[in-house]
Amino acid sequence: MPKMSAGNRLYLYQLLSRELGVGRQTLLPRAEEALAADGLEPADLGFENMRALCEQLSEFVKLTVFKKGTVYATVLPCEEYDRALAHAGADKTPSDKPWKRRKGAKALRPVKPRHVERVAEEPEDEAAGAGATGLEPQPEPAQEAAELEAANVPEPEPEAAVAPEPEPEPEPAPEPAPARKPAIALNITYDPGEEDASPEVAPVSEPQPGPAPARRADELPHDFHADVRCPSELLSTLYQVLPPDVDPLSTLEEDFRVARSTGALDGTRSNVTFSLRYLRSDGSAPVRVTLRRSARPVGGKRWALAEVDAGAAEEVGLEGLSDATRGPWSAFAALGDVDAPDPERALAQEVALGSWDDVLERLAALAAPEDWGPRRRVLRACLTMAFDRVRAQGLLHVADDGASADFDTGLLSTDGLPIHARLAARPGDIPWELKGFSTEGPGRPAVLDAPAALRLFDPTLPAPDVPGTDALARSPRLSTAAYDPIAHAVRLLVPADGGALALDLVDGAYVRVAELALEDAYACARTLGSEQPSWLLPRR
């Protein structure tokens, strides 16, 4: 049976951290080689192989199993053991005043396990050990998100002093490693029958953990200036690739807030990776940034900017990286103020949403059935632009005690009742948290503040010459109103060359504002009403 004293565990921590390094992901056979070089084997401690031994050292060893069966070990920092080793080293300092030396029971010291000589190793045992640890293949791609998971380590109970160490109780044999889960660990499926027992209320569940759970939101940094160290070389990289008028620190802080709000974080409890709003130099994906938490604060800050993946800096022009597509309102954003906030980012910075997939699933379950497009893209735009209209018109209803708030989403339930979003106040830099949706609430709907000529085409007014002008003159209902969240204004949409032309009214005449793809035009129009002309409806 496995037998390890506290001194043995401290010795193994000292040995593995010295030979493998702290926070470095290493193939498990390399850890076994470190033991062998010190004249030890897992069997000396009662374990049949190195993997079983490491599973019992979970306070400072983390095992990572990749899908091909390759096992990596990472030595994690353990402050309690570090203190014990420091005290053990200090006690060895010679002193000419023996009466000042520590008296009483001995402090915790590293104790090397006793090596037991064996006559011969059965071939079957060697095969079993190789099968448990895996042969040494080519390493998987670097898994930065699995390193330095220091905060996951429970601190050992303080052992200020120990008497001669008694034989510990036998520990249970380690359980077999769980089978690797698929990339998506949990699918949330809405069952209408589950909602029958209560009024039409769709609460938003907590964000579901992915394959590697990130640190809780309340443990993450909220203020980059106060909580995160930013090495000059990484800040220099951001200054080189971002547009000249963009402040990297403000961008980091805002985009990290959005990622926390929507649960768009990857990594572990000590490594957190998230996306910036800008695309890499090749335009293939957003810039990715990694933050790392250290076991001890440095300059009062436990977190540090550890990596910036922006592609090749030399391929970035003088104008810097381009902004990622914002959403259905992108055509309006391209013509508006470059500093105008993205409505979806503005929502996420004010309301902690949780997983977008979960939010949209709950909202769709309560709303009247409708084609919301791929991944409910139209529904997401409707919720985003509804909040933008509510904020612009000052219609967010906050309770007298400030503990809750409510707004009308502009959507209707299957029974024709207005759907409200329920918010709860929360501490921190994101003031509200989305608690769910309901068909009851005090929030008032946003009003359509626009002249009649922007709700329906007026053939008596001058207008740009477009292919459908004659058809519009005969059938003005081919036009429809749409919401422009960049300018917080209503535009008139008319068909044009397989897309939609957005018109504004200036000095009694229609003027072009932007051209939109049909799917974007439909999303901007749908936020103002479900009845839309046939040319604009989605075609599946």
XYZ file of C-alpha atoms in Angstrom:
540
model
C 0.000 0.000 0.000
C 1.212 3.570 -0.617
C 3.208 4.941 2.309
C 4.410 8.532 2.343
C 5.243 10.710 5.305
C 5.036 14.496 5.287
C 8.822 14.588 5.083
C 8.768 12.295 2.039
C 6.288 14.601 0.262
C 8.472 17.615 1.034
C 11.518 15.778 -0.324
C 9.705 14.914 -3.571
C 8.588 18.536 -3.934
C 12.192 19.694 -3.498
C 13.495 17.101 -5.959
C 10.902 17.567 -8.728
C 10.835 21.371 -8.548
C 14.644 21.404 -8.804
C 14.922 18.884 -11.636
C 11.823 19.774 -13.683
C 11.355 23.440 -12.784
C 8.230 25.058 -11.368
C 5.421 25.760 -13.801
C 7.031 23.924 -16.713
C 5.008 21.269 -18.513
C 7.152 18.140 -18.866
C 6.558 14.640 -20.207
C 5.818 12.282 -17.327
C 8.704 9.891 -18.151
C 11.052 12.835 -17.532
C 9.770 13.027 -13.942
C 10.420 9.318 -13.507
C 13.953 9.817 -14.804
C 14.484 12.509 -12.159
C 13.496 10.017 -9.464
C 15.731 7.312 -10.941
C 18.691 9.707 -11.047
C 18.177 10.207 -7.298
C 18.130 6.451 -6.732
C 14.358 6.183 -6.202
C 11.464 4.371 -7.838
C 7.676 4.805 -7.440
C 7.595 1.324 -5.883
C 9.719 2.615 -2.980
C 6.661 4.603 -1.910
C 4.153 1.838 -2.631
C 3.052 2.897 -6.128
C 3.168 0.748 -9.206
C 4.098 3.564 -11.591
C 4.958 7.255 -11.775
C 1.475 8.357 -12.772
C -0.076 6.784 -9.670
C 2.553 8.495 -7.500
C 1.940 11.917 -9.076
C -1.810 11.567 -8.640
C -1.177 11.342 -4.893
C 0.972 14.506 -4.984
C -1.860 16.702 -6.229
C -0.940 19.583 -3.899
C 2.067 20.336 -6.111
C 1.876 18.125 -9.227
C -0.665 18.610 -12.002
C -1.144 15.932 -14.648
C -2.416 16.803 -18.117
C -3.582 14.008 -20.428
C -3.812 14.792 -24.122
C -6.143 13.021 -26.500
C -3.401 10.746 -27.827
C -2.769 9.443 -24.326
C 0.388 11.463 -23.735
C 0.746 12.526 -20.094
C 2.515 15.696 -18.972
C 3.423 16.706 -15.423
C 3.650 20.275 -14.157
C 5.193 21.096 -10.775
C 3.123 23.809 -9.127
C 4.460 26.237 -6.513
C 3.457 25.356 -2.936
C 4.049 28.180 -0.475
C 3.813 25.953 2.601
C 6.520 23.626 1.308
C 8.661 26.576 0.195
C 8.514 27.969 3.751
C 9.411 24.591 5.213
C 12.426 24.269 2.901
C 13.527 27.809 3.725
C 13.332 27.067 7.472
C 15.181 23.805 6.990
C 17.992 25.650 5.212
C 18.141 28.352 7.870
C 18.439 25.804 10.666
C 21.650 24.499 9.074
C 23.396 27.847 9.574
C 26.141 27.369 12.199
C 25.794 29.400 15.379
C 28.222 29.962 18.233
C 25.249 30.485 20.561
C 23.588 27.111 20.824
C 21.079 28.371 23.401
C 19.510 30.500 20.670
C 18.795 27.505 18.478
C 15.231 26.277 18.159
C 14.169 23.937 20.912
C 11.326 21.503 21.125
C 10.004 19.254 18.389
C 11.736 19.194 15.068
C 10.412 21.333 12.230
C 9.222 19.702 9.020
C 12.227 18.595 7.013
C 12.634 16.813 3.703
C 13.122 13.081 4.272
C 14.339 10.938 1.412
C 12.282 7.763 0.983
C 14.158 4.529 1.544
C 15.049 2.659 -1.618
C 14.114 -1.008 -1.534
C 16.300 -3.331 -3.590
C 14.359 -5.866 -5.660
C 15.604 -9.105 -7.106
C 14.074 -8.598 -10.526
C 11.372 -6.587 -12.211
C 8.726 -8.548 -14.032
C 8.435 -7.572 -17.711
C 4.699 -7.203 -17.201
C 5.304 -4.477 -14.603
C 7.506 -2.545 -17.005
C 4.872 -2.802 -19.711
C 2.222 -1.608 -17.304
C 4.319 1.374 -16.293
C 4.930 2.285 -19.925
C 1.244 1.968 -20.669
C 0.349 4.249 -17.774
C 2.750 6.993 -18.609
C 2.766 6.665 -22.382
C 5.773 6.568 -24.634
C 7.521 9.828 -25.358
C 5.901 11.016 -28.589
C 6.242 14.396 -30.168
C 4.691 16.873 -27.716
C 1.252 18.263 -28.409
C 1.040 21.994 -29.311
C 2.114 24.201 -26.429
C -0.587 24.286 -23.789
C 0.044 27.610 -22.078
C -3.473 27.470 -20.665
C -2.487 24.382 -18.628
C 0.622 25.817 -16.979
C 1.199 27.371 -13.562
C -2.159 26.343 -12.099
C -0.935 27.491 -8.744
C -4.207 28.738 -7.390
C -5.729 25.278 -7.887
C -3.417 23.866 -5.238
C -4.875 23.588 -1.735
C -2.366 24.736 0.842
C -1.248 21.901 3.141
C -2.153 22.076 6.796
C 0.610 23.923 8.727
C 3.098 21.539 10.259
C 5.124 23.778 12.492
C 6.775 20.870 14.224
C 6.613 17.145 14.038
C 7.708 14.465 16.410
C 9.379 11.366 15.090
C 7.082 10.610 12.262
C 4.554 7.834 12.919
C 3.645 5.402 10.242
C 0.696 7.015 8.360
C -2.559 5.236 7.761
C -2.586 3.461 4.415
C -4.049 5.652 1.721
C -6.607 4.278 -0.713
C -5.340 3.215 -4.069
C -5.598 5.978 -6.667
C -8.702 5.926 -8.786
C -8.170 5.325 -12.489
C -7.821 8.505 -14.524
C -11.188 9.626 -15.913
C -11.777 9.190 -19.608
C -11.093 12.300 -21.589
C -14.201 14.347 -22.114
C -15.198 15.685 -25.503
C -14.285 19.272 -26.398
C -17.721 20.452 -25.204
C -18.292 19.029 -21.782
C -21.945 19.919 -21.408
C -24.786 20.660 -23.791
C -27.723 22.661 -22.402
C -31.004 21.612 -23.938
C -34.169 23.540 -23.259
C -37.235 21.406 -22.528
C -40.470 23.427 -22.680
C -42.029 21.003 -20.241
C -39.641 22.142 -17.521
C -41.116 25.639 -17.628
C -44.751 24.560 -17.307
C -44.789 24.633 -13.531
C -44.085 28.380 -13.287
C -44.981 31.603 -15.096
C -43.095 32.439 -18.269
C -39.703 33.110 -16.741
C -36.424 32.047 -18.292
C -33.569 32.391 -15.792
C -30.023 32.547 -17.086
C -27.917 29.719 -15.710
C -24.361 30.188 -14.600
C -21.745 29.940 -17.383
C -20.910 26.283 -17.906
C -17.283 25.224 -17.489
C -15.296 24.240 -20.547
C -12.591 21.604 -20.725
C -10.316 23.724 -18.503
C -12.245 25.873 -15.973
C -11.098 29.452 -15.690
C -10.718 31.255 -12.405
C -13.947 32.631 -10.933
C -14.816 36.106 -12.198
C -14.475 37.652 -8.733
C -10.866 36.393 -8.542
C -9.819 37.903 -11.867
C -8.222 41.337 -12.185
C -10.622 44.211 -12.796
C -8.218 47.115 -13.154
C -5.221 46.583 -15.413
C -3.391 49.592 -14.030
C -3.745 48.346 -10.452
C -3.773 44.549 -10.804
C -1.713 43.554 -13.858
C 1.978 43.968 -14.587
C 2.598 44.692 -18.247
C 6.192 43.991 -19.343
C 7.550 46.701 -21.599
C 8.395 44.301 -24.446
C 4.789 43.059 -24.701
C 3.372 46.566 -24.447
C 5.798 47.539 -27.186
C 4.367 44.782 -29.378
C 0.849 46.143 -28.879
C 1.988 49.692 -29.617
C 3.484 48.444 -32.888
C 0.444 46.522 -34.132
C -2.550 48.491 -32.846
C -3.730 51.643 -34.640
C -1.691 54.735 -33.678
C -4.538 56.430 -31.806
C -5.374 53.358 -29.676
C -4.268 53.091 -26.040
C -3.154 49.461 -25.476
C -3.880 49.467 -21.736
C -7.414 50.791 -22.218
C -7.996 48.226 -24.966
C -6.751 45.406 -22.745
C -8.932 46.488 -19.849
C -12.100 46.964 -21.896
C -11.740 43.762 -23.904
C -10.969 41.721 -20.797
C -14.105 43.129 -19.177
C -16.141 42.014 -22.197
C -14.578 38.550 -22.058
C -15.405 38.239 -18.347
C -18.965 39.380 -18.960
C -19.628 36.819 -21.687
C -17.544 33.955 -20.310
C -15.254 34.140 -23.360
C -12.167 33.102 -21.397
C -9.926 30.105 -22.014
C -7.309 28.613 -19.760
C -6.939 27.521 -16.167
C -7.109 29.143 -12.789
C -3.682 30.667 -13.314
C -3.593 31.313 -17.069
C -6.384 33.232 -18.766
C -6.504 33.847 -22.524
C -8.979 36.147 -24.264
C -9.447 37.924 -27.592
C -8.970 41.589 -28.411
C -11.265 43.449 -30.798
C -8.527 43.562 -33.471
C -7.657 40.921 -36.068
C -4.226 39.351 -36.445
C -1.965 40.576 -39.229
C -3.224 37.871 -41.623
C -6.863 38.580 -40.742
C -7.449 34.943 -39.807
C -8.472 35.422 -36.168
C -8.558 38.015 -33.389
C -5.428 38.959 -31.479
C -5.144 36.698 -28.417
C -3.713 37.811 -25.090
C -2.721 35.655 -22.116
C -2.570 36.775 -18.489
C -0.732 34.709 -15.883
C -1.159 34.643 -12.130
C 1.915 34.159 -9.950
C 1.931 32.423 -6.569
C 3.413 35.511 -4.935
C 2.655 39.150 -5.787
C 5.334 41.123 -7.596
C 5.161 44.813 -6.897
C 1.778 44.216 -5.258
C 0.374 42.586 -8.427
C -0.286 38.867 -8.775
C -1.217 39.009 -12.472
C 1.001 39.748 -15.443
C 0.624 40.093 -19.191
C 2.366 36.919 -20.390
C 1.771 36.621 -24.147
C 0.435 38.580 -27.127
C -0.399 36.593 -30.266
C -0.860 39.198 -32.995
C 0.839 37.507 -35.941
C 3.887 38.906 -37.662
C 4.443 42.527 -36.591
C 6.402 43.299 -39.749
C 3.284 42.573 -41.841
C 1.260 45.307 -40.114
C 0.927 48.590 -42.008
C 1.190 52.073 -40.585
C -2.552 52.153 -39.899
C -2.273 49.162 -37.551
C -4.424 46.058 -37.285
C -8.016 46.239 -38.485
C -10.992 46.102 -36.167
C -12.925 42.846 -36.125
C -16.419 42.898 -37.647
C -18.778 44.380 -35.110
C -22.107 42.898 -36.146
C -25.106 43.700 -38.371
C -24.462 47.408 -37.777
C -20.940 47.273 -39.265
C -21.921 49.319 -42.341
C -23.124 52.122 -40.064
C -19.968 51.875 -37.929
C -17.732 52.224 -40.983
C -19.253 55.634 -41.733
C -19.651 56.859 -38.183
C -17.333 58.161 -35.516
C -14.306 55.862 -35.232
C -14.546 56.220 -31.459
C -18.231 55.274 -31.388
C -18.714 52.331 -29.005
C -19.717 48.965 -30.371
C -23.258 48.364 -29.002
C -22.564 44.717 -28.175
C -19.361 45.606 -26.346
C -21.216 48.407 -24.527
C -23.858 45.896 -23.377
C -21.226 43.430 -22.137
C -19.392 46.152 -20.207
C -22.555 47.095 -18.327
C -24.235 43.700 -17.925
C -22.519 40.427 -16.993
C -24.276 38.127 -19.448
C -22.684 34.737 -19.056
C -22.531 32.470 -22.081
C -24.175 34.034 -25.146
C -25.377 30.585 -26.231
C -27.185 30.099 -22.930
C -28.680 33.603 -22.954
C -30.046 33.184 -26.489
C -31.381 29.694 -25.791
C -33.424 30.971 -22.845
C -34.649 34.022 -24.703
C -35.638 31.999 -27.782
C -37.548 29.547 -25.580
C -39.696 32.370 -24.208
C -40.117 34.336 -27.446
C -42.636 33.569 -30.167
C -41.169 31.065 -32.672
C -39.196 32.736 -35.418
C -36.213 32.157 -37.708
C -33.391 33.776 -35.780
C -30.656 32.836 -38.264
C -27.437 30.874 -37.738
C -26.547 30.658 -34.048
C -29.542 32.962 -33.361
C -27.577 35.868 -34.787
C -30.697 37.993 -35.330
C -31.921 37.407 -31.761
C -28.522 38.434 -30.405
C -28.674 41.654 -32.445
C -32.228 42.359 -31.269
C -31.272 42.043 -27.593
C -28.145 44.171 -28.104
C -29.935 46.956 -29.977
C -32.900 46.886 -27.576
C -30.534 47.650 -24.697
C -28.863 50.365 -26.786
C -32.248 52.028 -27.459
C -33.234 51.723 -23.788
C -30.013 53.391 -22.657
C -30.240 56.113 -25.301
C -33.801 56.949 -24.222
C -33.147 56.625 -20.469
C -35.660 53.793 -20.052
C -33.658 51.370 -17.903
C -35.935 50.919 -14.889
C -33.858 50.766 -11.697
C -35.544 49.747 -8.421
C -35.686 52.293 -5.611
C -33.099 50.378 -3.592
C -30.815 50.093 -6.601
C -30.558 46.314 -6.186
C -32.315 45.375 -9.437
C -33.266 46.747 -12.831
C -35.481 45.835 -15.778
C -35.814 46.667 -19.456
C -38.210 45.751 -22.238
C -36.459 43.704 -24.930
C -38.981 44.704 -27.610
C -39.796 40.999 -28.171
C -43.068 39.171 -27.536
C -43.730 35.776 -25.991
C -45.814 33.032 -27.607
C -48.822 34.577 -25.811
C -48.104 38.045 -27.168
C -46.733 39.373 -23.864
C -43.710 41.698 -23.762
C -40.472 40.026 -22.679
C -38.432 41.802 -20.026
C -34.781 41.305 -19.073
C -34.216 41.166 -15.321
C -30.939 42.536 -13.943
C -29.350 42.419 -10.486
C -26.786 44.874 -9.144
C -23.297 43.469 -8.616
C -20.029 44.850 -7.227
C -17.082 45.570 -9.474
C -16.569 47.241 -12.808
C -19.623 45.579 -14.461
C -22.564 47.095 -12.560
C -25.325 44.640 -13.553
C -25.823 40.911 -13.986
C -28.461 39.339 -16.242
C -30.656 37.102 -14.069
C -33.172 35.988 -16.678
C -36.187 36.900 -18.796
C -39.820 37.283 -17.803
C -43.171 38.322 -19.250
C -43.652 40.702 -16.326
C -41.648 43.788 -15.456
C -41.848 47.551 -14.879
C -39.596 48.561 -17.798
C -41.247 50.624 -20.528
C -40.648 49.861 -24.217
C -38.409 52.120 -26.291
C -40.298 54.432 -28.616
C -39.749 54.768 -32.354
C -38.717 58.409 -32.501
C -38.631 59.137 -36.243
C -40.612 61.190 -38.769
C -43.164 59.418 -40.948
C -40.878 59.694 -44.005
C -38.339 57.422 -42.221
C -40.977 54.844 -41.361
C -42.384 54.564 -44.863
C -41.050 55.785 -48.185
C -42.569 59.094 -49.305
C -42.551 59.235 -53.151
C -43.124 63.013 -53.084
C -39.658 63.671 -51.651
C -36.434 63.776 -53.704
C -34.541 60.484 -53.463
C -31.358 58.906 -54.864
C -31.773 57.154 -58.188
C -31.800 53.429 -57.381
C -33.050 50.501 -59.480
C -36.178 50.126 -57.317
C -37.275 53.761 -57.275
C -40.266 53.181 -59.579
C -41.414 50.188 -57.556
C -41.117 52.213 -54.351
C -43.195 55.032 -55.819
C -45.985 52.550 -56.583
C -45.613 50.459 -53.427
C -44.034 52.447 -50.567
C -44.500 49.436 -48.232
C -41.463 47.862 -49.878
C -39.495 50.144 -47.558
C -39.018 49.558 -43.828
C -37.507 51.309 -40.838
C -34.253 50.032 -39.309
C -32.251 50.984 -36.242
C -28.735 52.427 -36.508
C -27.160 51.837 -33.064
C -23.996 53.770 -33.944
C -25.906 57.047 -34.413
C -28.870 56.002 -32.172
C -31.121 56.882 -35.104
C -33.774 55.395 -37.413
C -32.923 54.781 -41.075
C -35.179 53.855 -43.968
C -34.261 50.676 -45.853
C -35.097 50.203 -49.521
C -34.096 47.323 -51.850
C -31.027 47.889 -54.015
C -28.992 45.432 -56.132
C -29.503 42.347 -53.967
C -28.895 44.269 -50.749
C -30.445 47.183 -48.910
C -29.818 50.905 -49.121
C -30.146 52.884 -45.876
C -31.561 56.393 -46.328
C -31.698 59.376 -44.019
C -33.797 62.541 -44.302
C -31.819 65.779 -44.698
C -33.514 69.104 -45.508
C -36.624 67.386 -46.822
C -34.781 64.965 -49.159
C -33.581 61.376 -48.908
C -29.802 60.859 -48.843
C -27.724 57.687 -48.896
C -26.257 56.610 -45.576
C -24.923 53.095 -46.113
C -25.369 49.876 -48.060
C -26.082 46.725 -46.075
C -26.111 43.026 -46.864
C -29.619 41.580 -46.647
C -28.923 39.586 -43.477
C -27.526 42.679 -41.729
C -30.377 44.857 -42.951
C -32.937 42.346 -41.668
C -31.342 42.247 -38.189
C -31.359 46.062 -37.924
C -34.967 46.217 -39.110
C -36.181 43.308 -36.955
C -35.269 45.125 -33.760
C -38.053 47.618 -34.593
C -40.718 45.067 -35.549
C -41.391 41.528 -36.754
C -43.429 42.472 -39.843
C -40.965 43.062 -42.666
C -41.319 43.225 -46.475
C -40.802 39.925 -48.302
C -37.620 41.029 -50.103
C -35.909 41.433 -46.718
C -36.992 38.165 -45.088
C -34.327 35.457 -44.563
C -34.163 32.812 -47.266
C -33.044 29.407 -46.030
